[in-house]
Each structure stands twice: as structure tokens, then as C-alpha cells.
mmCIF file of C-alpha atoms in Angstrom:
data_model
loop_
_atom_site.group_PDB
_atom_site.id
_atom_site.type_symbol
_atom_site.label_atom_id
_atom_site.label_comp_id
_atom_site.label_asym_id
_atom_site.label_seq_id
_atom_site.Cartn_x
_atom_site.Cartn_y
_atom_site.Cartn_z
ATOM 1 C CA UNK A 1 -10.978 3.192 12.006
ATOM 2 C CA UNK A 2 -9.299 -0.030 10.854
ATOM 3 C CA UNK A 3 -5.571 -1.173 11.134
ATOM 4 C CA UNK A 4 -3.656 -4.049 9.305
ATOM 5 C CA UNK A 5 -1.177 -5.320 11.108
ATOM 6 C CA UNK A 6 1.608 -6.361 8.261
ATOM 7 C CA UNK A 7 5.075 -7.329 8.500
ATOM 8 C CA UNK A 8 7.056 -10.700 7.586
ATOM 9 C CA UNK A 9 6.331 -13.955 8.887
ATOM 10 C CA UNK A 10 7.277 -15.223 12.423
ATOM 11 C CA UNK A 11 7.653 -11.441 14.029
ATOM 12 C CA UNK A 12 4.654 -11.124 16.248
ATOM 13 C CA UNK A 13 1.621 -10.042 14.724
ATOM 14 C CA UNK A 14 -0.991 -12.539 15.884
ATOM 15 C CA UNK A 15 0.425 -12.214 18.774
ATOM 16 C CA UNK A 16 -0.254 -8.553 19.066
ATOM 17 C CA UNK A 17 -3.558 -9.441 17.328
ATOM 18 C CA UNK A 18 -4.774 -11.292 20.235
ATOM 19 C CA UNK A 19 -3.096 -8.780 22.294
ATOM 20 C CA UNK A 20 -5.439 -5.913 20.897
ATOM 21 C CA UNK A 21 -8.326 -7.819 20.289
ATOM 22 C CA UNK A 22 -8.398 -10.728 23.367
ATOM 23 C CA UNK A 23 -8.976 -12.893 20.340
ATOM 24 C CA UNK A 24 -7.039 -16.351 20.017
ATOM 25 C CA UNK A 25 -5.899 -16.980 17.273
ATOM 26 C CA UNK A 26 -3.093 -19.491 16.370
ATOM 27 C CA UNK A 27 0.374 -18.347 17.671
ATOM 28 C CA UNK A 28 3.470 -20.111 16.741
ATOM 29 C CA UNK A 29 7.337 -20.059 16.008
ATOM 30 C CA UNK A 30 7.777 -20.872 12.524
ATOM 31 C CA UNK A 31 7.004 -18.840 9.487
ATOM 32 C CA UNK A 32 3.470 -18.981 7.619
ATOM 33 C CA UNK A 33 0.811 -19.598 10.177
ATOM 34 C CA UNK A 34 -0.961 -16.731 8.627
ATOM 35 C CA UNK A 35 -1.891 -17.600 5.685
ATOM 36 C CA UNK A 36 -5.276 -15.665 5.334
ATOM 37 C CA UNK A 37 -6.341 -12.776 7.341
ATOM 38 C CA UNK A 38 -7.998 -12.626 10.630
ATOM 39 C CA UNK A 39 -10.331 -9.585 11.351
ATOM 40 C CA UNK A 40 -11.278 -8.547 15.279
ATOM 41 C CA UNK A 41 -12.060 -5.663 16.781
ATOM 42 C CA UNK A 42 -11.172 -3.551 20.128
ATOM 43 C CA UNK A 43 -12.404 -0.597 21.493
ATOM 44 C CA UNK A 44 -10.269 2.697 21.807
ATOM 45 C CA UNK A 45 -11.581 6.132 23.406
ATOM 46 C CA UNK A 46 -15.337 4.761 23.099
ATOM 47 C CA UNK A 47 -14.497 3.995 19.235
ATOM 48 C CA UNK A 48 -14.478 0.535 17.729
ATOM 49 C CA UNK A 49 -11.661 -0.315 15.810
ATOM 50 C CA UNK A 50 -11.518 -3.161 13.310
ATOM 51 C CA UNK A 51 -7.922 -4.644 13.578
ATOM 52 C CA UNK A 52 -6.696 -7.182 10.596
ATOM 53 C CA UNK A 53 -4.413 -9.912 11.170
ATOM 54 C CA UNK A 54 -2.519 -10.121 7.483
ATOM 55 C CA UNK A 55 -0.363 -13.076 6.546
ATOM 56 C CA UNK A 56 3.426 -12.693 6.664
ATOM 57 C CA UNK A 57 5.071 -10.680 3.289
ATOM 58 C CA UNK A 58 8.526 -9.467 2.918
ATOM 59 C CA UNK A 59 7.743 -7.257 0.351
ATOM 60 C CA UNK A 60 4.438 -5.787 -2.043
ATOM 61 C CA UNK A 61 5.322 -7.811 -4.787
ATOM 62 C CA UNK A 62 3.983 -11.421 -3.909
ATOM 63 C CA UNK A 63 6.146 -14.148 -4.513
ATOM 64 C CA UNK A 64 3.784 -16.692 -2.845
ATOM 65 C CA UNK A 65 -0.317 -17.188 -2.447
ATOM 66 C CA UNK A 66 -0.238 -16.077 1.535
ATOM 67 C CA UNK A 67 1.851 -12.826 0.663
ATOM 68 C CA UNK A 68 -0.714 -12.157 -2.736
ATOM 69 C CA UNK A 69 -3.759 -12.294 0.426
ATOM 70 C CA UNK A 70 -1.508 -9.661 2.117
ATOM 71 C CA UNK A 71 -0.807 -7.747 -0.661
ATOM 72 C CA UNK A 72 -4.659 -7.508 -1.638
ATOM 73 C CA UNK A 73 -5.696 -6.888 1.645
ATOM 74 C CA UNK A 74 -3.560 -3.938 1.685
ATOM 75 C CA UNK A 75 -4.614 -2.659 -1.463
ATOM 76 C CA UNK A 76 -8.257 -3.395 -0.829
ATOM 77 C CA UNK A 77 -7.717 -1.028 2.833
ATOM 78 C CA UNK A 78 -7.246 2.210 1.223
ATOM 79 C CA UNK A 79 -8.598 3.440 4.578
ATOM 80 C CA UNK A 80 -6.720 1.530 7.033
ATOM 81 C CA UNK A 81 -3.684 2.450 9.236
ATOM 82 C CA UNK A 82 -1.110 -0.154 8.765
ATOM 83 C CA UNK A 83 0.917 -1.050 12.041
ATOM 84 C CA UNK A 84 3.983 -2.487 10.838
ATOM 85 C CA UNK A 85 5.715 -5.145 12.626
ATOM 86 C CA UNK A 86 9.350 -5.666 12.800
ATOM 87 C CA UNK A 87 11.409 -8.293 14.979
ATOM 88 C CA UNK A 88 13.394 -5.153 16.745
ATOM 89 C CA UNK A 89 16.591 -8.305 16.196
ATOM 90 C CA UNK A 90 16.344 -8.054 12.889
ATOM 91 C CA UNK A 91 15.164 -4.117 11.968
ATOM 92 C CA UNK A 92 17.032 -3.862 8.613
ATOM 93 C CA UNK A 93 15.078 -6.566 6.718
ATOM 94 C CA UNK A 94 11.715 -5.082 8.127
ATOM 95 C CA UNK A 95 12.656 -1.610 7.229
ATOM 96 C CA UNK A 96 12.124 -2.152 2.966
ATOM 97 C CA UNK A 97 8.515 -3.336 3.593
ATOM 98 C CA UNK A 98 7.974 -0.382 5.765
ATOM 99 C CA UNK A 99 9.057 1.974 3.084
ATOM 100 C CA UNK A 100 7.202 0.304 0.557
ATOM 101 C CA UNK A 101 4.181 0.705 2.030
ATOM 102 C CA UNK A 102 4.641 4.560 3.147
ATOM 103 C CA UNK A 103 5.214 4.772 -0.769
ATOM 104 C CA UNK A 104 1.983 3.527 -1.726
ATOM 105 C CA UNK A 105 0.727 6.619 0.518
ATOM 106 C CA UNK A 106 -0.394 4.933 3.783
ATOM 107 C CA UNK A 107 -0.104 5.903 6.917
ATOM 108 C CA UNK A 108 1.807 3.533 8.869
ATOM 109 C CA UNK A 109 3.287 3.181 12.739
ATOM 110 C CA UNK A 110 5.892 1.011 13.408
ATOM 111 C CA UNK A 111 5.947 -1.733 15.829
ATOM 112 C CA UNK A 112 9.633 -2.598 16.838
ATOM 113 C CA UNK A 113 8.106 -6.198 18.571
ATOM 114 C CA UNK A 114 10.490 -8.491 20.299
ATOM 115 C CA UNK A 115 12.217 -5.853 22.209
ATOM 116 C CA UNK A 116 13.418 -8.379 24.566
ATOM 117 C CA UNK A 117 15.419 -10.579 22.041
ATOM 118 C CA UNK A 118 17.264 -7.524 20.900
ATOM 119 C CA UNK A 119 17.453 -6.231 24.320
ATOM 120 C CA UNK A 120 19.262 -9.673 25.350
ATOM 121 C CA UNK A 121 21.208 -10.026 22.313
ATOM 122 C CA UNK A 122 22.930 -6.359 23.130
ATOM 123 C CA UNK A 123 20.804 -4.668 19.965
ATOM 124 C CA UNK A 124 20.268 -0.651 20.719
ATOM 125 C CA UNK A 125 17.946 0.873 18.237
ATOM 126 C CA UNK A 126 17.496 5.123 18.520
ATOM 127 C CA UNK A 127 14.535 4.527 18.431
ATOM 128 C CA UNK A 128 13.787 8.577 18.614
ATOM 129 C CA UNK A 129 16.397 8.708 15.847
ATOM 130 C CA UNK A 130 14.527 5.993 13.358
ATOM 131 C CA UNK A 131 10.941 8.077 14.113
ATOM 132 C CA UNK A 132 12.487 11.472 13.276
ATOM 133 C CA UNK A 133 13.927 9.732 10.028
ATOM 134 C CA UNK A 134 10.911 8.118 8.952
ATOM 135 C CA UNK A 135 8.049 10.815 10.649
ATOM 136 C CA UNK A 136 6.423 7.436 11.521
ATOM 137 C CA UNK A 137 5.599 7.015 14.991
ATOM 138 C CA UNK A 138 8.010 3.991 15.857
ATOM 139 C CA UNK A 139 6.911 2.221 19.264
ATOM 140 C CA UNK A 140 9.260 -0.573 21.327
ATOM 141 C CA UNK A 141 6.890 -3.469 22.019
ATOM 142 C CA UNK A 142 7.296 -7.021 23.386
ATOM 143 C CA UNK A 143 3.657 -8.142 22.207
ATOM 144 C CA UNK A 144 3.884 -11.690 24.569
ATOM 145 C CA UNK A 145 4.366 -9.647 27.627
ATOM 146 C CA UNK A 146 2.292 -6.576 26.616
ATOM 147 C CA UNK A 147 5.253 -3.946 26.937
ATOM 148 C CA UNK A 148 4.598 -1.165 24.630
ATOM 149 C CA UNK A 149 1.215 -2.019 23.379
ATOM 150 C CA UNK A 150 -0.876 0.682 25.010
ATOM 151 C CA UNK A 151 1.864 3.108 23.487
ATOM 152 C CA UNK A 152 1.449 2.012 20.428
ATOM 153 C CA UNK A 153 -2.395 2.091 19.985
ATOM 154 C CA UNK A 154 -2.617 5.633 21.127
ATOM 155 C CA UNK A 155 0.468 6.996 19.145
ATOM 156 C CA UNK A 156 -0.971 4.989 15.582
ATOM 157 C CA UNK A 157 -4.467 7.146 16.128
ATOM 158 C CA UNK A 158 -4.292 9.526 13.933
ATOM 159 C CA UNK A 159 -0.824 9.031 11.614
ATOM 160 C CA UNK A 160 -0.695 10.752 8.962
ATOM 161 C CA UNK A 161 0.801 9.655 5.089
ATOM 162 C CA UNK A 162 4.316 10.173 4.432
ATOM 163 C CA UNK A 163 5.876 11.191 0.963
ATOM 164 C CA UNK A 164 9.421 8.701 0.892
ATOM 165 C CA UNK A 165 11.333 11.909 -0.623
ATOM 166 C CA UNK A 166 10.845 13.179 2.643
ATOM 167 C CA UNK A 167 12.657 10.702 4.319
ATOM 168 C CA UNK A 168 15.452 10.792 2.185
ATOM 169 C CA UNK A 169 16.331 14.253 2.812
ATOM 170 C CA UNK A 170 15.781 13.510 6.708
ATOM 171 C CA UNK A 171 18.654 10.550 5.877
ATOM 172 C CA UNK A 172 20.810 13.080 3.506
ATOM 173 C CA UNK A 173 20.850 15.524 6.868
#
């Protein structure tokens, strides 16, 4: 099994990286540390799992070289799950990557990191509400801490592809 972990820049992935994989790689809070992947593995249920790190995009069509790596990596992973990564502060600018990559037919889980902020910034997500939408399997995680990360490993094994017309009848209902 292998999973990208995509989303834009500054929302948590190598955090969750390390997280998953007890690697270390470089955490910090501005945008575009990533700006190549990182590959690791972990185990889950006796199975090793490749996990990939993917630079920061805010959409699949590049508009710089560290979202063309991301956008290549995903192509070049027809086999992967993707665990997308949204700051849970900021869901509606994570949510068009998100449905641009269920488009290209991948199957994704959702990662709403920073659960915290929003938490302390008086944010309430439905978060039952958003999976049913989507059929995604959409997790609350604070990656620093941990919270939600166990969660979200066993609920991404085994997602399944999504067609987007889908969705929009789930939103029309």
C-alpha cells in the first residue's frame, strides 16, 4: 500500500509524516519547506506501508516547480491512497484540491489537521456531515499532538474511488 500525503503548503503534512513514519524531517511555519518529496514507511496490521511526503499545491494545475513535483508525483501514484490535508481553520480553500483529486479517480481520506486552531478560534465543522457529502472518510487530527492520527490510518485502509457527480447529488439533497 502507499499513501501521498497532499494538501497546500504550511497545513501539517510533514508533520503527520514524521508522525506516521518516526521520520524527521524538516517542520516549519511558513509555506514551501517541501519542495520535493520525502518517502518513509510505517507498519500497519503486519503490512508495510510506503507513506510520501508531497510538496505543498493548491491545485493540479502547477503554477510553480514544487507544486509540478506534486502534481507528478500524484500522477506517477496511480496506486496510492492520497490523505489529504486541510488546516480544519481554513476548510474551504482545501476543499477544491480535494475534489480535484477524487476527479482524477483516486481514492482519497481527508485529514481535517489543526483541529486545535479551529477549535480555539470557535470553528465547528460536521464533520459526519462533510464525510456523508463527500463518501470520503474525513478524520479530525491535530498531527503535533497526535490526536486523530490512529483514526485516520485505519479509516484511509481500504477507501475506495469516488465519481464527483456523486457528490453533487449528495449536495443537491
Amino acid at each position: 500500500m502507499k499513501i501521498l500525503l497532499m494538501g497546500h503548503p504550511n497545513v501539517g503534512k510533514s508533520v503527520l509524516f514524521n508522525r506516521l513514519t518516526g521520520a524527521n524531517v524538516i517542520e516549519s511555519n511558513y509555506p514551501g519547506t517541501t519542495i520535493d518529496y520525502t518517502k518513509g514507511y510505517m507498519r500497519v496490521g503486519g503490512e508495510e506501508v510506503e507513506v510520501i511526503d508531497v510538496p505543498g499545491t493548491f491545485s493540479l494545475d502547477p503554477k510553480d516547480k514544487a507544486e509540478e513535483v506534486a502534481v507528478k508525483m500524484l500522477h506517477e501514484s496511480r496506486d496510492a491512497t492520497v490523505i489529504c490535508v486541510i488546516d480544519a481553520s481554513k476548510i474551504e480553500r482545501g476543499l477544491y484540491l480535494v475534489l480535484e483529486i477524487i476527479e482524477e479517480g483516486y481514492p482519497v481520506a481527508i485529514a481535517l489537521n489543526m483541529w486545535d486552531v479551529a477549535e480555539d478560534k470557535n470553528i465547528k465543522i460536521d464533520v459526519v456531515n462533510l464525510e456523508r457529502i463527500l463518501g470520503v472518510p474525513v478524520v479530525s487530527t491535530t498531527a503535533i499532538s497526535g490526536e486523530g492520527i490512529k483514526e485516520l490510518v485505519s479509516r484511509s485502509r481500504g477507501t475506495a474511488q469516488v465519481e464527483v457527480d456523486d457528490i453533487f447529488e449528495r449536495v443537491e439533497d
